[in-house]
Structures are given as C-alpha cells and as structure tokens.
C-alpha cells in the first residue's frame, strides 16, 4: 500500500480510501443493497490487512448505521490512532432554516456522528454538498468552532465548484478560520470535468483530492432533487486539450483495478 499526506495536513493516509456507502442496515435507509454488520466487518478487516487506514462514511448512509458499523468494526480491529476516519453531513433542509442556526446544525450533526461512531473526534469532517441556503461566513465559522473544540481535526467539502472552494478558503484566511483541506468530487475516466479548474486549483494550493468515481454498477444512481439551473452562457471551447498520460494502464480483466491505476497515474 502507498501512503501520502492528506493535502496540507499532518494526516498520513493510504492512497486507497475505503468508502462506506455500501455498509449499513438495508432496512433503514434509501438503499436496500447495503451489507449487514458481519459482512461489513469482513470487508473492513480485509482492508486493514491490505494496508488501508483511511475510511469515509456519512451520517446520511443508511440513517447513520454505516457510521455505527464502521465505528464498531474499527474499535474491534484497530487502534484509533492508526486509522483516519472521515464522515460527512448534509446542509440544513428547507424546514430547518428557521429552526436551527447553521453553526448549531453543524455541531448537532457532528455530535450525532460521533455518537454513531463511538469516537470523541473525527479526523476529517466533510460538508456533503455546497450549502446554497446558508451564509458562507456562518458555515465557515461553524466548522471552525468544531475544530477549536477538538471534535474535528480538519474539514473538507464535497460536490462544489472551484470558485466556491476558493471563495470559502479566502474568507477563512481573512477571518483566521481553519480552511477546507480536501475536495471530494465526481471524477472518473468518462466524467473529467474536475480537470478543467478544480484539479489545477487544488494542485496550486495543495488541497487533497479524494474523488468518488462511481464505476459501472447494476444499481441506478438516483437523481438529485436539486436541479442544476439553466444558464444561457455555454462553456467556451478551450484550445488546450487534456494531455495524455505517459503512463500506460496495464491490462487487467477487472475494471475497478483499471480505474484505480488510471487515478493514480
């Protein structure tokens, strides 16, 4: 297994991160194909044996049971100091906008995740999608508060544009808040939009990229309830083609191995 620092942080992580969306009670959530605890435990154990020390879950995965399975398995199989645990939270729903502040929402969701995981802190706390309904200052202050409280070591963002990430970290720098240290975006051999702006920006700022590839699956990917608004401004054609990699992908009969090797090149 190869290891690397997670962006600008001190976290030493395996280059392969185990995503935990497939773990959780199949009767308690949006997916009926998730694995029960015993089968999840076997996969986590094998991952640890192969050198994986980086695990990514979310409170939305099967209503928190993915977090519960992961926390229980790691407690049985590993020392807390030997693993890097990331979890994610969603922004407030429209119904919650007048019920709870952004800062209190972040703390409440984190406390639920810590309870599910059976841990006193997480290494990486990820905003699952850009929060379009909240003031950016409130979001960054709320995340900075949980870092100062010692419940989170670092925080990241998933599913956003490069300009949003740049704006957020610029605000954090002005206000002396902690910054986003990682980005989790959709990226694979077919969907390569992240190469246009996000990857160059993250390379410049040494922000970690932890993409989710969504390889071929027999399970349909559900549509998001948040449609992308139509814009009258088409994306201009660039005269700069994406260069080919000089590193050929070795032949493999397994698509996921091919995808992993391409991602590392």
Coordinates of C-alpha atoms in Angstrom, one line a residue:
X1 CA 0.0 0.0 0.0
X2 CA 1.2 3.5 -0.8
X3 CA 0.7 6.4 1.7
X4 CA 0.6 10.1 1.3
X5 CA -0.2 13.2 3.3
X6 CA -3.7 14.5 3.0
X7 CA -3.1 17.9 1.4
X8 CA -1.6 20.4 3.8
X9 CA -2.4 18.3 6.9
X10 CA -0.4 16.0 9.1
X11 CA -2.7 13.1 8.3
X12 CA -0.9 10.1 6.7
X13 CA -3.4 8.2 4.6
X14 CA -3.5 5.2 2.3
X15 CA -3.9 6.3 -1.3
X16 CA -6.9 4.0 -1.4
X17 CA -9.7 5.1 0.9
X18 CA -12.5 2.7 1.8
X19 CA -15.8 4.3 1.0
X20 CA -18.5 3.0 3.4
X21 CA -21.8 3.8 1.5
X22 CA -22.3 0.0 1.0
X23 CA -22.3 -0.6 4.7
X24 CA -25.4 -0.2 6.9
X25 CA -28.8 -1.7 7.8
X26 CA -30.5 -2.5 4.4
X27 CA -33.9 -1.9 6.0
X28 CA -33.1 1.5 7.3
X29 CA -32.3 4.0 4.5
X30 CA -32.5 4.7 0.8
X31 CA -30.6 1.6 -0.4
X32 CA -31.8 -2.0 0.0
X33 CA -28.5 -3.5 -1.1
X34 CA -26.2 -2.4 1.7
X35 CA -24.4 -5.0 3.8
X36 CA -25.2 -6.1 7.3
X37 CA -22.6 -5.7 10.1
X38 CA -21.0 -9.1 9.8
X39 CA -20.3 -8.7 6.1
X40 CA -19.2 -5.1 6.6
X41 CA -16.8 -6.3 9.3
X42 CA -15.2 -8.8 7.0
X43 CA -14.5 -6.2 4.3
X44 CA -13.1 -3.6 6.8
X45 CA -10.9 -6.3 8.3
X46 CA -9.6 -7.3 4.8
X47 CA -9.0 -3.6 4.0
X48 CA -6.9 -3.2 7.2
X49 CA -4.9 -6.3 6.3
X50 CA -4.1 -4.8 2.9
X51 CA -2.9 -1.6 4.5
X52 CA -6.0 0.7 4.1
X53 CA -6.1 3.2 7.0
X54 CA -8.5 5.8 5.5
X55 CA -12.2 5.3 5.9
X56 CA -15.0 7.5 4.6
X57 CA -18.6 7.3 5.7
X58 CA -21.6 9.7 6.2
X59 CA -24.4 10.2 8.6
X60 CA -26.8 10.0 5.6
X61 CA -25.6 6.5 4.7
X62 CA -28.5 4.3 5.9
X63 CA -29.6 6.8 8.5
X64 CA -26.3 6.6 10.4
X65 CA -26.0 2.8 10.5
X66 CA -23.0 2.9 8.2
X67 CA -21.2 5.1 10.8
X68 CA -22.3 2.7 13.5
X69 CA -20.9 -0.4 11.7
X70 CA -17.6 1.4 10.8
X71 CA -17.1 2.6 14.4
X72 CA -17.9 -0.8 15.9
X73 CA -15.6 -2.6 13.4
X74 CA -12.6 -0.3 13.9
X75 CA -13.0 -0.5 17.7
X76 CA -12.7 -4.3 17.4
X77 CA -9.9 -4.4 14.8
X78 CA -7.7 -1.4 15.1
X79 CA -6.2 1.3 17.3
X80 CA -8.0 4.6 16.9
X81 CA -4.6 6.4 16.4
X82 CA -3.8 4.1 13.5
X83 CA -6.8 5.0 11.3
X84 CA -8.1 8.1 9.6
X85 CA -11.9 8.5 9.8
X86 CA -13.9 10.8 7.6
X87 CA -17.6 11.4 7.8
X88 CA -20.0 13.8 6.1
X89 CA -23.1 15.8 6.9
X90 CA -25.7 17.5 4.8
X91 CA -26.7 21.2 4.9
X92 CA -30.0 22.2 6.6
X93 CA -33.2 21.2 4.9
X94 CA -35.7 23.9 4.0
X95 CA -37.8 23.0 7.1
X96 CA -34.7 23.5 9.3
X97 CA -33.8 27.0 8.1
X98 CA -36.0 28.8 10.7
X99 CA -35.5 26.1 13.4
X100 CA -31.7 26.0 13.9
X101 CA -28.7 28.1 13.0
X102 CA -26.0 27.0 10.6
X103 CA -23.5 26.8 13.5
X104 CA -25.8 24.8 15.7
X105 CA -26.7 22.5 12.9
X106 CA -23.1 21.6 12.2
X107 CA -22.4 20.9 15.9
X108 CA -25.6 18.8 16.2
X109 CA -24.9 16.7 13.2
X110 CA -21.3 16.2 14.3
X111 CA -22.4 15.1 17.8
X112 CA -24.8 12.5 16.2
X113 CA -22.0 11.2 14.0
X114 CA -19.6 10.9 17.0
X115 CA -22.2 9.0 18.9
X116 CA -22.8 6.7 15.9
X117 CA -19.0 6.1 15.5
X118 CA -18.4 5.8 19.2
X119 CA -15.5 8.3 18.9
X120 CA -14.6 11.6 20.6
X121 CA -13.4 13.1 17.3
X122 CA -13.2 12.6 13.6
X123 CA -10.1 13.3 11.5
X124 CA -11.9 14.8 8.5
X125 CA -15.4 16.3 8.6
X126 CA -16.9 16.8 5.2
X127 CA -19.8 19.1 4.1
X128 CA -21.6 16.6 1.7
X129 CA -22.6 19.3 -0.7
X130 CA -22.3 23.0 -1.1
X131 CA -24.7 24.8 1.2
X132 CA -26.7 27.2 -1.0
X133 CA -29.1 28.2 1.7
X134 CA -26.7 29.4 4.3
X135 CA -24.4 32.4 4.7
X136 CA -20.8 31.3 3.8
X137 CA -19.4 33.1 6.9
X138 CA -21.8 31.1 9.1
X139 CA -20.7 27.8 7.5
X140 CA -17.0 28.5 7.9
X141 CA -17.4 29.8 11.5
X142 CA -19.4 26.7 12.4
X143 CA -16.8 24.4 11.0
X144 CA -14.0 26.4 12.7
X145 CA -15.8 26.1 16.0
X146 CA -15.8 22.3 16.0
X147 CA -12.1 22.3 15.1
X148 CA -11.4 24.6 18.0
X149 CA -13.5 22.3 20.3
X150 CA -11.2 19.4 19.4
X151 CA -14.0 17.3 17.9
X152 CA -12.7 17.6 14.3
X153 CA -9.1 17.7 13.2
X154 CA -9.8 19.0 9.7
X155 CA -12.7 19.6 7.4
X156 CA -13.4 19.1 3.7
X157 CA -16.1 19.8 1.0
X158 CA -17.8 17.5 -1.5
X159 CA -19.5 18.4 -4.7
X160 CA -18.7 22.1 -5.3
X161 CA -17.1 24.3 -7.9
X162 CA -13.6 25.5 -7.8
X163 CA -14.7 29.2 -7.4
X164 CA -16.8 28.2 -4.4
X165 CA -13.9 26.5 -2.7
X166 CA -11.6 29.5 -3.5
X167 CA -14.1 31.9 -2.0
X168 CA -14.6 29.8 1.1
X169 CA -10.9 29.5 1.8
X170 CA -10.3 33.2 1.1
X171 CA -12.9 34.1 3.7
X172 CA -11.3 31.6 6.1
X173 CA -7.9 33.2 5.6
X174 CA -9.3 36.7 6.2
X175 CA -11.1 35.6 9.4
X176 CA -8.3 33.4 10.6
X177 CA -10.6 30.3 10.4
X178 CA -9.5 26.8 9.5
X179 CA -9.7 26.1 5.8
X180 CA -11.1 23.3 3.6
X181 CA -8.2 20.8 3.2
X182 CA -9.9 18.3 0.8
X183 CA -12.4 18.1 -2.0
X184 CA -14.5 15.1 -2.9
X185 CA -15.9 15.4 -6.3
X186 CA -17.2 13.2 -9.1
X187 CA -14.3 12.1 -11.3
X188 CA -13.6 9.1 -13.5
X189 CA -12.5 8.1 -17.0
X190 CA -15.7 9.4 -18.5
X191 CA -16.5 12.4 -16.3
X192 CA -13.4 14.5 -16.2
X193 CA -14.8 18.0 -15.5
X194 CA -12.6 18.3 -12.4
X195 CA -9.6 18.6 -14.6
X196 CA -10.8 21.9 -16.0
X197 CA -10.5 24.1 -12.9
X198 CA -10.7 22.1 -9.7
X199 CA -7.6 20.0 -10.1
X200 CA -5.3 22.9 -11.1
X201 CA -6.6 25.0 -8.2
X202 CA -6.1 22.1 -5.7
X203 CA -2.6 21.4 -7.1
X204 CA -1.7 25.1 -6.6
X205 CA -3.0 25.2 -3.0
X206 CA -2.0 21.6 -2.1
X207 CA -5.7 20.7 -1.3
X208 CA -6.3 17.0 -1.3
X209 CA -8.5 15.4 -4.0
X210 CA -10.5 12.4 -2.7
X211 CA -12.7 11.7 -5.8
X212 CA -15.6 9.3 -5.9
X213 CA -15.5 7.5 -9.3
X214 CA -19.0 5.8 -9.4
X215 CA -17.8 2.9 -11.5
X216 CA -20.2 0.8 -13.5
X217 CA -22.8 -0.6 -11.2
X218 CA -26.1 -2.6 -11.7
X219 CA -27.7 -0.2 -9.3
X220 CA -29.1 3.0 -10.9
X221 CA -27.7 6.3 -9.4
X222 CA -30.7 8.3 -8.1
X223 CA -31.4 11.7 -9.5
X224 CA -30.6 14.7 -7.2
X225 CA -33.6 16.7 -6.0
X226 CA -31.5 19.8 -6.7
X227 CA -31.5 20.5 -10.4
X228 CA -28.6 22.5 -11.9
X229 CA -30.1 25.8 -13.0
X230 CA -30.1 26.5 -16.8
X231 CA -27.5 29.1 -17.9
X232 CA -27.6 31.0 -21.2
X233 CA -23.8 31.1 -21.2
X234 CA -22.3 28.0 -22.8
X235 CA -18.9 26.7 -21.6
X236 CA -16.4 28.1 -24.1
X237 CA -14.3 25.7 -26.1
X238 CA -10.8 25.6 -24.9
X239 CA -7.9 25.3 -27.3
X240 CA -5.9 23.4 -24.7
X241 CA -6.6 19.7 -25.0
X242 CA -6.1 17.5 -21.9
X243 CA -2.7 15.8 -22.4
X244 CA -2.4 12.1 -22.5
X245 CA -0.6 10.4 -19.6
X246 CA 2.7 8.9 -20.5
X247 CA 2.0 6.0 -18.1
X248 CA 0.1 3.2 -19.9
X249 CA -2.6 1.4 -17.9
X250 CA -1.6 -2.3 -17.6
X251 CA -4.0 -4.8 -19.0
X252 CA -6.4 -6.1 -16.3
X253 CA -9.7 -8.0 -16.5
X254 CA -11.0 -6.0 -13.6
X255 CA -12.5 -2.6 -14.4
X256 CA -12.1 -1.3 -10.8
X257 CA -8.3 -2.1 -10.9
X258 CA -8.0 -0.3 -14.3
X259 CA -9.8 2.7 -12.8
X260 CA -7.6 2.8 -9.7
X261 CA -4.4 2.6 -11.7
X262 CA -5.6 5.4 -14.0
X263 CA -6.5 7.6 -11.0
X264 CA -3.0 7.1 -9.5
X265 CA -1.2 8.0 -12.8

